[in-house]
Structures are given as C-alpha cells and as structure tokens.
C-alpha cells in the first residue's frame, strides 16, 4: 500500500493503535503485532514508561526500536497540564518529539476543548514538538491548527470509547478538504467497517484503542481493523 508520511517520516501502516485497556502487556503486544501498526499511542498519565522503575514498563513489551511511540495527553483538561505532560514524555523518551495533543472539555463526553487545544498547540510547536492533534470535526479549527504548525489533524468520528462510528462523515470530508497535513480519524471507531469508511472518505489514517483492546478477542479484532483500513484505502485510491 502507498505510504503514510507524518512529519517527514514514512510508515507502511495507516492504522495507529493505543496501548491502554488491555489485560496485560503480553496481550497488548500480541494485538499490536496483529494490527501491523507502527505508531503506538501511550497515555503518559496512565502507563509506565519508566516513571516507576519498580513496575513492568511498556518499553519492555514494545521496544521503541521497533515502534514509533506517540505520547498523548489523555486525561488533561487544560493547556498547561497537556504541555507539562508532553515535556515529561520527552524527558522519559530521550528527546522524542512526535506527540499527540488532546485537551479534553469534560470527563463525561471527553469532547475536545478546542480553545485550550489551540493554546497548547501554539506553545508546543514553538517548543519544538511535532504535534498531532485531537480535535473536533470543525474544518475552521482544523485549518487553524495546521496554520499553527501541527503535523497532523485528528478529528473525532464520535465520542472517545463510544464505538459509534463516524457520525458526521460530511464534516470529516470538510476537514480533509480544509488542510494539507495528514488527517486521521481518532476516537469512536467501533468496528472494521468504520475504519474502512474513514479511509474511503480520503482520510490518511485511523487511530483506535477501545475497539481493539475491549473486544472479546483483541488479537482477532486487531487483524480485522488492519484489513478494514487497507480495504478502505484501496477503495478510495481506486
């Protein structure tokens, strides 16, 4: 398949996966291998990547030499909090600068707070981070984030963890048309057909966690998602 390019680096897989919610790191590794994903997101506030030397570390299960880590700010509700979290991640990962910014509006919906997101993005870009950013499906905001210097825009399909699929394909299409940087659908993908639809809309990739990690068989679901993304991409190219 044609390659995905983010911040000048090339990836053969257009599926990005999270590392949370699995029963243990062994299952995490098996599912990620089945997904074929090369970029893995890590919630810095919830996952041990060296903060606690006495606990098992994700770095052992998924060595950074084999996977591109995408530290994210899940659980952050202010720009300051998100910035602090990503500076810590950069320290823990030896200067790693590709990050996923998400600033949430409230703990119920986990909908993005775009005002705080724009504020954080501006500071992080100036600080030398390559920012992939979780946002609403608003094309105007997407363009502003691109203008700030974000390397990828990640509109939600539906609420985080809801598995409701792409509720507003028209808006995702508008976001895709508004920016030149990669657009990746993030949040709310429930099953393989949702992933295929995202790719058929012309998106450059899909990020998911819950749909795989909380499936009855995460490894099998990871394989299904891989095929869904590939089929959708091929259909769009065709």
PDB file of N, CA, C and O in Angstrom, residues 47-126:
ATOM      1  N   UNK A  47       0.294   5.097  31.919  1.00  0.00           N
ATOM      2  CA  UNK A  47       1.128   3.975  31.501  1.00  0.00           C
ATOM      3  C   UNK A  47       2.552   4.177  31.977  1.00  0.00           C
ATOM      4  O   UNK A  47       3.097   5.275  31.865  1.00  0.00           O
ATOM      5  N   UNK A  48       3.142   3.114  32.503  1.00  0.00           N
ATOM      6  CA  UNK A  48       4.516   3.225  32.991  1.00  0.00           C
ATOM      7  C   UNK A  48       5.508   3.089  31.831  1.00  0.00           C
ATOM      8  O   UNK A  48       5.599   2.041  31.198  1.00  0.00           O
ATOM      9  N   UNK A  49       6.226   4.184  31.549  1.00  0.00           N
ATOM     10  CA  UNK A  49       7.330   4.105  30.572  1.00  0.00           C
ATOM     11  C   UNK A  49       8.617   4.559  31.264  1.00  0.00           C
ATOM     12  O   UNK A  49       9.436   5.261  30.688  1.00  0.00           O
ATOM     13  N   UNK A  50       8.732   4.130  32.511  1.00  0.00           N
ATOM     14  CA  UNK A  50       9.945   4.464  33.254  1.00  0.00           C
ATOM     15  C   UNK A  50       9.714   5.385  34.437  1.00  0.00           C
ATOM     16  O   UNK A  50      10.620   5.604  35.240  1.00  0.00           O
ATOM     17  N   UNK A  51       8.471   5.920  34.589  1.00  0.00           N
ATOM     18  CA  UNK A  51       8.201   6.777  35.748  1.00  0.00           C
ATOM     19  C   UNK A  51       8.352   5.974  37.044  1.00  0.00           C
ATOM     20  O   UNK A  51       8.801   6.495  38.051  1.00  0.00           O
ATOM     21  N   UNK A  52       7.938   4.683  37.005  1.00  0.00           N
ATOM     22  CA  UNK A  52       8.030   3.815  38.184  1.00  0.00           C
ATOM     23  C   UNK A  52       8.936   2.629  37.871  1.00  0.00           C
ATOM     24  O   UNK A  52       8.523   1.655  37.243  1.00  0.00           O
ATOM     25  N   UNK A  53      10.214   2.714  38.307  1.00  0.00           N
ATOM     26  CA  UNK A  53      11.173   1.658  37.960  1.00  0.00           C
ATOM     27  C   UNK A  53      10.832   0.294  38.578  1.00  0.00           C
ATOM     28  O   UNK A  53      11.350  -0.735  38.155  1.00  0.00           O
ATOM     29  N   UNK A  54       9.926   0.273  39.560  1.00  0.00           N
ATOM     30  CA  UNK A  54       9.590  -0.997  40.227  1.00  0.00           C
ATOM     31  C   UNK A  54       8.435  -1.746  39.567  1.00  0.00           C
ATOM     32  O   UNK A  54       8.091  -2.848  39.967  1.00  0.00           O
ATOM     33  N   UNK A  55       7.806  -1.128  38.568  1.00  0.00           N
ATOM     34  CA  UNK A  55       6.664  -1.759  37.890  1.00  0.00           C
ATOM     35  C   UNK A  55       7.065  -2.173  36.475  1.00  0.00           C
ATOM     36  O   UNK A  55       7.991  -1.616  35.896  1.00  0.00           O
ATOM     37  N   UNK A  56       6.325  -3.162  35.879  1.00  0.00           N
ATOM     38  CA  UNK A  56       6.610  -3.512  34.484  1.00  0.00           C
ATOM     39  C   UNK A  56       6.445  -2.285  33.588  1.00  0.00           C
ATOM     40  O   UNK A  56       5.541  -1.479  33.802  1.00  0.00           O
ATOM     41  N   UNK A  57       7.344  -2.145  32.631  1.00  0.00           N
ATOM     42  CA  UNK A  57       7.302  -0.980  31.745  1.00  0.00           C
ATOM     43  C   UNK A  57       6.851  -1.372  30.347  1.00  0.00           C
ATOM     44  O   UNK A  57       7.257  -2.416  29.820  1.00  0.00           O
ATOM     45  N   UNK A  58       6.044  -0.517  29.742  1.00  0.00           N
ATOM     46  CA  UNK A  58       5.605  -0.746  28.365  1.00  0.00           C
ATOM     47  C   UNK A  58       6.809  -0.797  27.415  1.00  0.00           C
ATOM     48  O   UNK A  58       6.767  -1.458  26.383  1.00  0.00           O
ATOM     49  N   UNK A  59       7.890  -0.106  27.782  1.00  0.00           N
ATOM     50  CA  UNK A  59       9.086  -0.058  26.927  1.00  0.00           C
ATOM     51  C   UNK A  59       9.680  -1.457  26.710  1.00  0.00           C
ATOM     52  O   UNK A  59      10.316  -1.712  25.694  1.00  0.00           O
ATOM     53  N   UNK A  60       9.469  -2.359  27.675  1.00  0.00           N
ATOM     54  CA  UNK A  60       9.967  -3.737  27.519  1.00  0.00           C
ATOM     55  C   UNK A  60       9.088  -4.533  26.554  1.00  0.00           C
ATOM     56  O   UNK A  60       9.575  -5.328  25.761  1.00  0.00           O
ATOM     57  N   UNK A  61       7.758  -4.324  26.651  1.00  0.00           N
ATOM     58  CA  UNK A  61       6.821  -5.065  25.794  1.00  0.00           C
ATOM     59  C   UNK A  61       6.859  -4.541  24.357  1.00  0.00           C
ATOM     60  O   UNK A  61       6.742  -5.308  23.402  1.00  0.00           O
ATOM     61  N   UNK A  62       6.998  -3.234  24.215  1.00  0.00           N
ATOM     62  CA  UNK A  62       7.013  -2.597  22.887  1.00  0.00           C
ATOM     63  C   UNK A  62       8.267  -1.730  22.783  1.00  0.00           C
ATOM     64  O   UNK A  62       8.209  -0.520  23.012  1.00  0.00           O
ATOM     65  N   UNK A  63       9.402  -2.320  22.448  1.00  0.00           N
ATOM     66  CA  UNK A  63      10.646  -1.538  22.426  1.00  0.00           C
ATOM     67  C   UNK A  63      10.567  -0.388  21.424  1.00  0.00           C
ATOM     68  O   UNK A  63      10.109  -0.581  20.287  1.00  0.00           O
ATOM     69  N   UNK A  64      10.974   0.819  21.838  1.00  0.00           N
ATOM     70  CA  UNK A  64      10.946   1.974  20.939  1.00  0.00           C
ATOM     71  C   UNK A  64      11.801   1.783  19.675  1.00  0.00           C
ATOM     72  O   UNK A  64      11.624   2.511  18.703  1.00  0.00           O
ATOM     73  N   UNK A  65      12.683   0.787  19.691  1.00  0.00           N
ATOM     74  CA  UNK A  65      13.462   0.499  18.475  1.00  0.00           C
ATOM     75  C   UNK A  65      12.579  -0.147  17.398  1.00  0.00           C
ATOM     76  O   UNK A  65      12.885  -0.089  16.213  1.00  0.00           O
ATOM     77  N   UNK A  66      11.451  -0.752  17.824  1.00  0.00           N
ATOM     78  CA  UNK A  66      10.553  -1.443  16.880  1.00  0.00           C
ATOM     79  C   UNK A  66       9.276  -0.664  16.570  1.00  0.00           C
ATOM     80  O   UNK A  66       8.611  -0.928  15.573  1.00  0.00           O
ATOM     81  N   UNK A  67       8.909   0.260  17.433  1.00  0.00           N
ATOM     82  CA  UNK A  67       7.658   1.012  17.267  1.00  0.00           C
ATOM     83  C   UNK A  67       7.920   2.501  17.450  1.00  0.00           C
ATOM     84  O   UNK A  67       8.789   2.885  18.213  1.00  0.00           O
ATOM     85  N   UNK A  68       7.149   3.329  16.753  1.00  0.00           N
ATOM     86  CA  UNK A  68       7.206   4.774  16.976  1.00  0.00           C
ATOM     87  C   UNK A  68       6.206   5.112  18.076  1.00  0.00           C
ATOM     88  O   UNK A  68       5.002   4.878  17.920  1.00  0.00           O
ATOM     89  N   UNK A  69       6.708   5.623  19.169  1.00  0.00           N
ATOM     90  CA  UNK A  69       5.846   5.999  20.288  1.00  0.00           C
ATOM     91  C   UNK A  69       5.180   7.343  20.001  1.00  0.00           C
ATOM     92  O   UNK A  69       5.810   8.245  19.441  1.00  0.00           O
ATOM     93  N   UNK A  70       3.911   7.431  20.368  1.00  0.00           N
ATOM     94  CA  UNK A  70       3.177   8.681  20.246  1.00  0.00           C
ATOM     95  C   UNK A  70       2.601   9.002  21.634  1.00  0.00           C
ATOM     96  O   UNK A  70       1.484   8.602  21.960  1.00  0.00           O
ATOM     97  N   UNK A  71       3.393   9.672  22.478  1.00  0.00           N
ATOM     98  CA  UNK A  71       2.885  10.009  23.818  1.00  0.00           C
ATOM     99  C   UNK A  71       1.677  10.921  23.682  1.00  0.00           C
ATOM    100  O   UNK A  71       1.679  11.834  22.857  1.00  0.00           O
ATOM    101  N   UNK A  72       0.619  10.654  24.460  1.00  0.00           N
ATOM    102  CA  UNK A  72      -0.552  11.527  24.384  1.00  0.00           C
ATOM    103  C   UNK A  72      -0.911  12.095  25.753  1.00  0.00           C
ATOM    104  O   UNK A  72      -0.405  11.651  26.776  1.00  0.00           O
ATOM    105  N   UNK A  73      -1.787  13.080  25.727  1.00  0.00           N
ATOM    106  CA  UNK A  73      -2.133  13.792  26.958  1.00  0.00           C
ATOM    107  C   UNK A  73      -3.534  13.419  27.436  1.00  0.00           C
ATOM    108  O   UNK A  73      -4.266  14.257  27.942  1.00  0.00           O
ATOM    109  N   UNK A  74      -3.920  12.161  27.246  1.00  0.00           N
ATOM    110  CA  UNK A  74      -5.228  11.683  27.721  1.00  0.00           C
ATOM    111  C   UNK A  74      -5.366  12.027  29.205  1.00  0.00           C
ATOM    112  O   UNK A  74      -4.435  11.833  29.983  1.00  0.00           O
ATOM    113  N   UNK A  75      -6.523  12.545  29.568  1.00  0.00           N
ATOM    114  CA  UNK A  75      -6.754  12.900  30.971  1.00  0.00           C
ATOM    115  C   UNK A  75      -6.377  14.338  31.300  1.00  0.00           C
ATOM    116  O   UNK A  75      -6.517  14.766  32.446  1.00  0.00           O
ATOM    117  N   UNK A  76      -5.931  15.109  30.306  1.00  0.00           N
ATOM    118  CA  UNK A  76      -5.598  16.524  30.551  1.00  0.00           C
ATOM    119  C   UNK A  76      -6.774  17.412  30.149  1.00  0.00           C
ATOM    120  O   UNK A  76      -7.355  17.231  29.081  1.00  0.00           O
ATOM    121  N   UNK A  77      -7.068  18.389  31.007  1.00  0.00           N
ATOM    122  CA  UNK A  77      -8.216  19.271  30.764  1.00  0.00           C
ATOM    123  C   UNK A  77      -7.813  20.736  30.582  1.00  0.00           C
ATOM    124  O   UNK A  77      -8.666  21.592  30.369  1.00  0.00           O
ATOM    125  N   UNK A  78      -6.513  21.026  30.674  1.00  0.00           N
ATOM    126  CA  UNK A  78      -6.035  22.396  30.432  1.00  0.00           C
ATOM    127  C   UNK A  78      -4.797  22.342  29.559  1.00  0.00           C
ATOM    128  O   UNK A  78      -4.089  21.321  29.521  1.00  0.00           O
ATOM    129  N   UNK A  79      -4.541  23.461  28.882  1.00  0.00           N
ATOM    130  CA  UNK A  79      -3.345  23.561  28.040  1.00  0.00           C
ATOM    131  C   UNK A  79      -2.084  23.341  28.885  1.00  0.00           C
ATOM    132  O   UNK A  79      -1.172  22.597  28.496  1.00  0.00           O
ATOM    133  N   UNK A  80      -2.037  23.964  30.062  1.00  0.00           N
ATOM    134  CA  UNK A  80      -0.839  23.854  30.926  1.00  0.00           C
ATOM    135  C   UNK A  80      -0.544  22.416  31.290  1.00  0.00           C
ATOM    136  O   UNK A  80       0.610  21.969  31.262  1.00  0.00           O
ATOM    137  N   UNK A  81      -1.600  21.702  31.648  1.00  0.00           N
ATOM    138  CA  UNK A  81      -1.473  20.298  32.034  1.00  0.00           C
ATOM    139  C   UNK A  81      -0.917  19.458  30.874  1.00  0.00           C
ATOM    140  O   UNK A  81      -0.037  18.613  31.048  1.00  0.00           O
ATOM    141  N   UNK A  82      -1.454  19.697  29.682  1.00  0.00           N
ATOM    142  CA  UNK A  82      -1.031  18.949  28.497  1.00  0.00           C
ATOM    143  C   UNK A  82       0.439  19.241  28.168  1.00  0.00           C
ATOM    144  O   UNK A  82       1.226  18.334  27.862  1.00  0.00           O
ATOM    145  N   UNK A  83       0.810  20.503  28.255  1.00  0.00           N
ATOM    146  CA  UNK A  83       2.190  20.905  27.940  1.00  0.00           C
ATOM    147  C   UNK A  83       3.158  20.244  28.917  1.00  0.00           C
ATOM    148  O   UNK A  83       4.190  19.678  28.529  1.00  0.00           O
ATOM    149  N   UNK A  84       2.808  20.281  30.204  1.00  0.00           N
ATOM    150  CA  UNK A  84       3.663  19.668  31.242  1.00  0.00           C
ATOM    151  C   UNK A  84       3.821  18.167  30.981  1.00  0.00           C
ATOM    152  O   UNK A  84       4.913  17.603  31.082  1.00  0.00           O
ATOM    153  N   UNK A  85       2.717  17.513  30.636  1.00  0.00           N
ATOM    154  CA  UNK A  85       2.722  16.059  30.404  1.00  0.00           C
ATOM    155  C   UNK A  85       3.645  15.695  29.238  1.00  0.00           C
ATOM    156  O   UNK A  85       4.408  14.727  29.307  1.00  0.00           O
ATOM    157  N   UNK A  86       3.586  16.470  28.165  1.00  0.00           N
ATOM    158  CA  UNK A  86       4.397  16.143  26.986  1.00  0.00           C
ATOM    159  C   UNK A  86       5.874  16.485  27.188  1.00  0.00           C
ATOM    160  O   UNK A  86       6.749  15.819  26.639  1.00  0.00           O
ATOM    161  N   UNK A  87       6.145  17.484  28.016  1.00  0.00           N
ATOM    162  CA  UNK A  87       7.558  17.762  28.349  1.00  0.00           C
ATOM    163  C   UNK A  87       8.145  16.615  29.176  1.00  0.00           C
ATOM    164  O   UNK A  87       9.297  16.235  28.980  1.00  0.00           O
ATOM    165  N   UNK A  88       7.321  16.053  30.061  1.00  0.00           N
ATOM    166  CA  UNK A  88       7.756  14.881  30.839  1.00  0.00           C
ATOM    167  C   UNK A  88       8.014  13.700  29.904  1.00  0.00           C
ATOM    168  O   UNK A  88       9.025  12.999  30.024  1.00  0.00           O
ATOM    169  N   UNK A  89       7.116  13.486  28.943  1.00  0.00           N
ATOM    170  CA  UNK A  89       7.269  12.385  27.985  1.00  0.00           C
ATOM    171  C   UNK A  89       8.567  12.531  27.197  1.00  0.00           C
ATOM    172  O   UNK A  89       9.286  11.552  26.972  1.00  0.00           O
ATOM    173  N   UNK A  90       8.865  13.759  26.801  1.00  0.00           N
ATOM    174  CA  UNK A  90      10.094  13.991  26.024  1.00  0.00           C
ATOM    175  C   UNK A  90      11.326  13.617  26.847  1.00  0.00           C
ATOM    176  O   UNK A  90      12.277  13.045  26.326  1.00  0.00           O
ATOM    177  N   UNK A  91      11.267  13.924  28.129  1.00  0.00           N
ATOM    178  CA  UNK A  91      12.367  13.552  29.023  1.00  0.00           C
ATOM    179  C   UNK A  91      12.496  12.035  29.156  1.00  0.00           C
ATOM    180  O   UNK A  91      13.581  11.476  29.033  1.00  0.00           O
ATOM    181  N   UNK A  92      11.351  11.377  29.380  1.00  0.00           N
ATOM    182  CA  UNK A  92      11.353   9.921  29.596  1.00  0.00           C
ATOM    183  C   UNK A  92      11.774   9.165  28.338  1.00  0.00           C
ATOM    184  O   UNK A  92      12.305   8.064  28.411  1.00  0.00           O
ATOM    185  N   UNK A  93      11.493   9.753  27.164  1.00  0.00           N
ATOM    186  CA  UNK A  93      11.773   9.068  25.895  1.00  0.00           C
ATOM    187  C   UNK A  93      12.968   9.692  25.165  1.00  0.00           C
ATOM    188  O   UNK A  93      13.036   9.700  23.936  1.00  0.00           O
ATOM    189  N   UNK A  94      13.900  10.230  25.937  1.00  0.00           N
ATOM    190  CA  UNK A  94      15.179  10.723  25.385  1.00  0.00           C
ATOM    191  C   UNK A  94      15.012  11.730  24.255  1.00  0.00           C
ATOM    192  O   UNK A  94      15.577  11.564  23.163  1.00  0.00           O
ATOM    193  N   UNK A  95      14.211  12.752  24.470  1.00  0.00           N
ATOM    194  CA  UNK A  95      14.116  13.827  23.492  1.00  0.00           C
ATOM    195  C   UNK A  95      13.128  13.585  22.361  1.00  0.00           C
ATOM    196  O   UNK A  95      13.081  14.343  21.403  1.00  0.00           O
ATOM    197  N   UNK A  96      12.333  12.513  22.465  1.00  0.00           N
ATOM    198  CA  UNK A  96      11.337  12.181  21.435  1.00  0.00           C
ATOM    199  C   UNK A  96      10.366  13.354  21.256  1.00  0.00           C
ATOM    200  O   UNK A  96       9.819  13.867  22.219  1.00  0.00           O
ATOM    201  N   UNK A  97      10.121  13.766  19.994  1.00  0.00           N
ATOM    202  CA  UNK A  97       9.334  14.991  19.798  1.00  0.00           C
ATOM    203  C   UNK A  97       7.995  14.810  19.079  1.00  0.00           C
ATOM    204  O   UNK A  97       7.221  15.754  18.966  1.00  0.00           O
ATOM    205  N   UNK A  98       7.686  13.599  18.572  1.00  0.00           N
ATOM    206  CA  UNK A  98       6.379  13.367  17.930  1.00  0.00           C
ATOM    207  C   UNK A  98       5.364  13.031  19.020  1.00  0.00           C
ATOM    208  O   UNK A  98       5.524  12.054  19.747  1.00  0.00           O
ATOM    209  N   UNK A  99       4.328  13.863  19.140  1.00  0.00           N
ATOM    210  CA  UNK A  99       3.382  13.704  20.253  1.00  0.00           C
ATOM    211  C   UNK A  99       1.948  13.879  19.768  1.00  0.00           C
ATOM    212  O   UNK A  99       1.698  14.449  18.710  1.00  0.00           O
ATOM    213  N   UNK A 100       1.014  13.371  20.588  1.00  0.00           N
ATOM    214  CA  UNK A 100      -0.407  13.590  20.302  1.00  0.00           C
ATOM    215  C   UNK A 100      -0.991  14.462  21.403  1.00  0.00           C
ATOM    216  O   UNK A 100      -0.979  14.098  22.577  1.00  0.00           O
ATOM    217  N   UNK A 101      -1.479  15.611  20.969  1.00  0.00           N
ATOM    218  CA  UNK A 101      -2.084  16.555  21.910  1.00  0.00           C
ATOM    219  C   UNK A 101      -3.583  16.317  21.973  1.00  0.00           C
ATOM    220  O   UNK A 101      -4.250  16.274  20.939  1.00  0.00           O
ATOM    221  N   UNK A 102      -4.091  16.124  23.182  1.00  0.00           N
ATOM    222  CA  UNK A 102      -5.546  16.158  23.363  1.00  0.00           C
ATOM    223  C   UNK A 102      -5.829  16.901  24.658  1.00  0.00           C
ATOM    224  O   UNK A 102      -5.250  16.607  25.693  1.00  0.00           O
ATOM    225  N   UNK A 103      -6.669  17.915  24.570  1.00  0.00           N
ATOM    226  CA  UNK A 103      -7.123  18.624  25.766  1.00  0.00           C
ATOM    227  C   UNK A 103      -8.628  18.437  25.819  1.00  0.00           C
ATOM    228  O   UNK A 103      -9.354  18.863  24.919  1.00  0.00           O
ATOM    229  N   UNK A 104      -9.084  17.759  26.856  1.00  0.00           N
ATOM    230  CA  UNK A 104     -10.491  17.364  26.935  1.00  0.00           C
ATOM    231  C   UNK A 104     -11.338  18.446  27.592  1.00  0.00           C
ATOM    232  O   UNK A 104     -10.859  19.206  28.435  1.00  0.00           O
ATOM    233  N   UNK A 105     -12.603  18.493  27.190  1.00  0.00           N
ATOM    234  CA  UNK A 105     -13.512  19.507  27.715  1.00  0.00           C
ATOM    235  C   UNK A 105     -14.187  19.102  29.009  1.00  0.00           C
ATOM    236  O   UNK A 105     -14.384  19.930  29.899  1.00  0.00           O
ATOM    237  N   UNK A 106     -14.548  17.829  29.112  1.00  0.00           N
ATOM    238  CA  UNK A 106     -15.187  17.346  30.343  1.00  0.00           C
ATOM    239  C   UNK A 106     -15.013  15.829  30.447  1.00  0.00           C
ATOM    240  O   UNK A 106     -14.815  15.155  29.440  1.00  0.00           O
ATOM    241  N   UNK A 107     -15.086  15.307  31.685  1.00  0.00           N
ATOM    242  CA  UNK A 107     -14.812  13.869  31.876  1.00  0.00           C
ATOM    243  C   UNK A 107     -15.938  12.955  31.402  1.00  0.00           C
ATOM    244  O   UNK A 107     -15.732  11.758  31.256  1.00  0.00           O
ATOM    245  N   UNK A 108     -17.132  13.499  31.123  1.00  0.00           N
ATOM    246  CA  UNK A 108     -18.229  12.644  30.659  1.00  0.00           C
ATOM    247  C   UNK A 108     -18.086  12.351  29.164  1.00  0.00           C
ATOM    248  O   UNK A 108     -17.982  11.210  28.742  1.00  0.00           O
ATOM    249  N   UNK A 109     -18.090  13.393  28.360  1.00  0.00           N
ATOM    250  CA  UNK A 109     -18.079  13.182  26.911  1.00  0.00           C
ATOM    251  C   UNK A 109     -16.668  13.005  26.355  1.00  0.00           C
ATOM    252  O   UNK A 109     -16.493  12.434  25.287  1.00  0.00           O
ATOM    253  N   UNK A 110     -15.659  13.522  27.073  1.00  0.00           N
ATOM    254  CA  UNK A 110     -14.270  13.541  26.583  1.00  0.00           C
ATOM    255  C   UNK A 110     -14.155  14.296  25.253  1.00  0.00           C
ATOM    256  O   UNK A 110     -13.266  14.044  24.452  1.00  0.00           O
ATOM    257  N   UNK A 111     -15.073  15.227  25.045  1.00  0.00           N
ATOM    258  CA  UNK A 111     -15.057  16.040  23.827  1.00  0.00           C
ATOM    259  C   UNK A 111     -13.889  17.027  23.923  1.00  0.00           C
ATOM    260  O   UNK A 111     -13.569  17.503  25.007  1.00  0.00           O
ATOM    261  N   UNK A 112     -13.242  17.324  22.800  1.00  0.00           N
ATOM    262  CA  UNK A 112     -12.090  18.225  22.885  1.00  0.00           C
ATOM    263  C   UNK A 112     -12.467  19.657  23.255  1.00  0.00           C
ATOM    264  O   UNK A 112     -13.488  20.169  22.807  1.00  0.00           O
ATOM    265  N   UNK A 113     -11.631  20.285  24.084  1.00  0.00           N
ATOM    266  CA  UNK A 113     -11.756  21.711  24.363  1.00  0.00           C
ATOM    267  C   UNK A 113     -10.853  22.421  23.354  1.00  0.00           C
ATOM    268  O   UNK A 113      -9.637  22.464  23.516  1.00  0.00           O
ATOM    269  N   UNK A 114     -11.458  22.945  22.285  1.00  0.00           N
ATOM    270  CA  UNK A 114     -10.637  23.459  21.179  1.00  0.00           C
ATOM    271  C   UNK A 114      -9.902  24.746  21.546  1.00  0.00           C
ATOM    272  O   UNK A 114      -8.818  25.015  21.026  1.00  0.00           O
ATOM    273  N   UNK A 115     -10.455  25.537  22.462  1.00  0.00           N
ATOM    274  CA  UNK A 115      -9.787  26.776  22.872  1.00  0.00           C
ATOM    275  C   UNK A 115      -8.451  26.445  23.548  1.00  0.00           C
ATOM    276  O   UNK A 115      -7.395  26.985  23.188  1.00  0.00           O
ATOM    277  N   UNK A 116      -8.505  25.526  24.511  1.00  0.00           N
ATOM    278  CA  UNK A 116      -7.277  25.118  25.208  1.00  0.00           C
ATOM    279  C   UNK A 116      -6.332  24.342  24.278  1.00  0.00           C
ATOM    280  O   UNK A 116      -5.112  24.425  24.389  1.00  0.00           O
ATOM    281  N   UNK A 117      -6.928  23.586  23.340  1.00  0.00           N
ATOM    282  CA  UNK A 117      -6.121  22.819  22.381  1.00  0.00           C
ATOM    283  C   UNK A 117      -5.289  23.757  21.511  1.00  0.00           C
ATOM    284  O   UNK A 117      -4.081  23.544  21.308  1.00  0.00           O
ATOM    285  N   UNK A 118      -5.921  24.811  20.995  1.00  0.00           N
ATOM    286  CA  UNK A 118      -5.205  25.795  20.162  1.00  0.00           C
ATOM    287  C   UNK A 118      -4.076  26.454  20.954  1.00  0.00           C
ATOM    288  O   UNK A 118      -2.965  26.634  20.454  1.00  0.00           O
ATOM    289  N   UNK A 119      -4.372  26.782  22.210  1.00  0.00           N
ATOM    290  CA  UNK A 119      -3.375  27.433  23.075  1.00  0.00           C
ATOM    291  C   UNK A 119      -2.162  26.518  23.284  1.00  0.00           C
ATOM    292  O   UNK A 119      -1.013  26.926  23.116  1.00  0.00           O
ATOM    293  N   UNK A 120      -2.448  25.249  23.609  1.00  0.00           N
ATOM    294  CA  UNK A 120      -1.369  24.280  23.864  1.00  0.00           C
ATOM    295  C   UNK A 120      -0.567  24.010  22.594  1.00  0.00           C
ATOM    296  O   UNK A 120       0.663  23.934  22.624  1.00  0.00           O
ATOM    297  N   UNK A 121      -1.270  23.893  21.472  1.00  0.00           N
ATOM    298  CA  UNK A 121      -0.599  23.584  20.203  1.00  0.00           C
ATOM    299  C   UNK A 121       0.428  24.661  19.873  1.00  0.00           C
ATOM    300  O   UNK A 121       1.556  24.369  19.463  1.00  0.00           O
ATOM    301  N   UNK A 122       0.033  25.905  20.062  1.00  0.00           N
ATOM    302  CA  UNK A 122       0.919  27.026  19.740  1.00  0.00           C
ATOM    303  C   UNK A 122       2.220  26.953  20.553  1.00  0.00           C
ATOM    304  O   UNK A 122       3.323  27.101  20.015  1.00  0.00           O
ATOM    305  N   UNK A 123       2.086  26.693  21.836  1.00  0.00           N
ATOM    306  CA  UNK A 123       3.263  26.645  22.718  1.00  0.00           C
ATOM    307  C   UNK A 123       4.124  25.425  22.392  1.00  0.00           C
ATOM    308  O   UNK A 123       5.359  25.517  22.310  1.00  0.00           O
ATOM    309  N   UNK A 124       3.493  24.279  22.175  1.00  0.00           N
ATOM    310  CA  UNK A 124       4.245  23.042  21.909  1.00  0.00           C
ATOM    311  C   UNK A 124       5.010  23.117  20.586  1.00  0.00           C
ATOM    312  O   UNK A 124       6.152  22.663  20.491  1.00  0.00           O
ATOM    313  N   UNK A 125       4.386  23.700  19.563  1.00  0.00           N
ATOM    314  CA  UNK A 125       5.063  23.828  18.264  1.00  0.00           C
ATOM    315  C   UNK A 125       6.296  24.730  18.424  1.00  0.00           C
ATOM    316  O   UNK A 125       7.383  24.409  17.940  1.00  0.00           O
ATOM    317  N   UNK A 126       6.135  25.843  19.148  1.00  0.00           N
ATOM    318  CA  UNK A 126       7.276  26.748  19.396  1.00  0.00           C
ATOM    319  C   UNK A 126       8.361  26.046  20.189  1.00  0.00           C
ATOM    320  O   UNK A 126       9.548  26.363  20.087  1.00  0.00           O
TER     321      UNK A 126
END
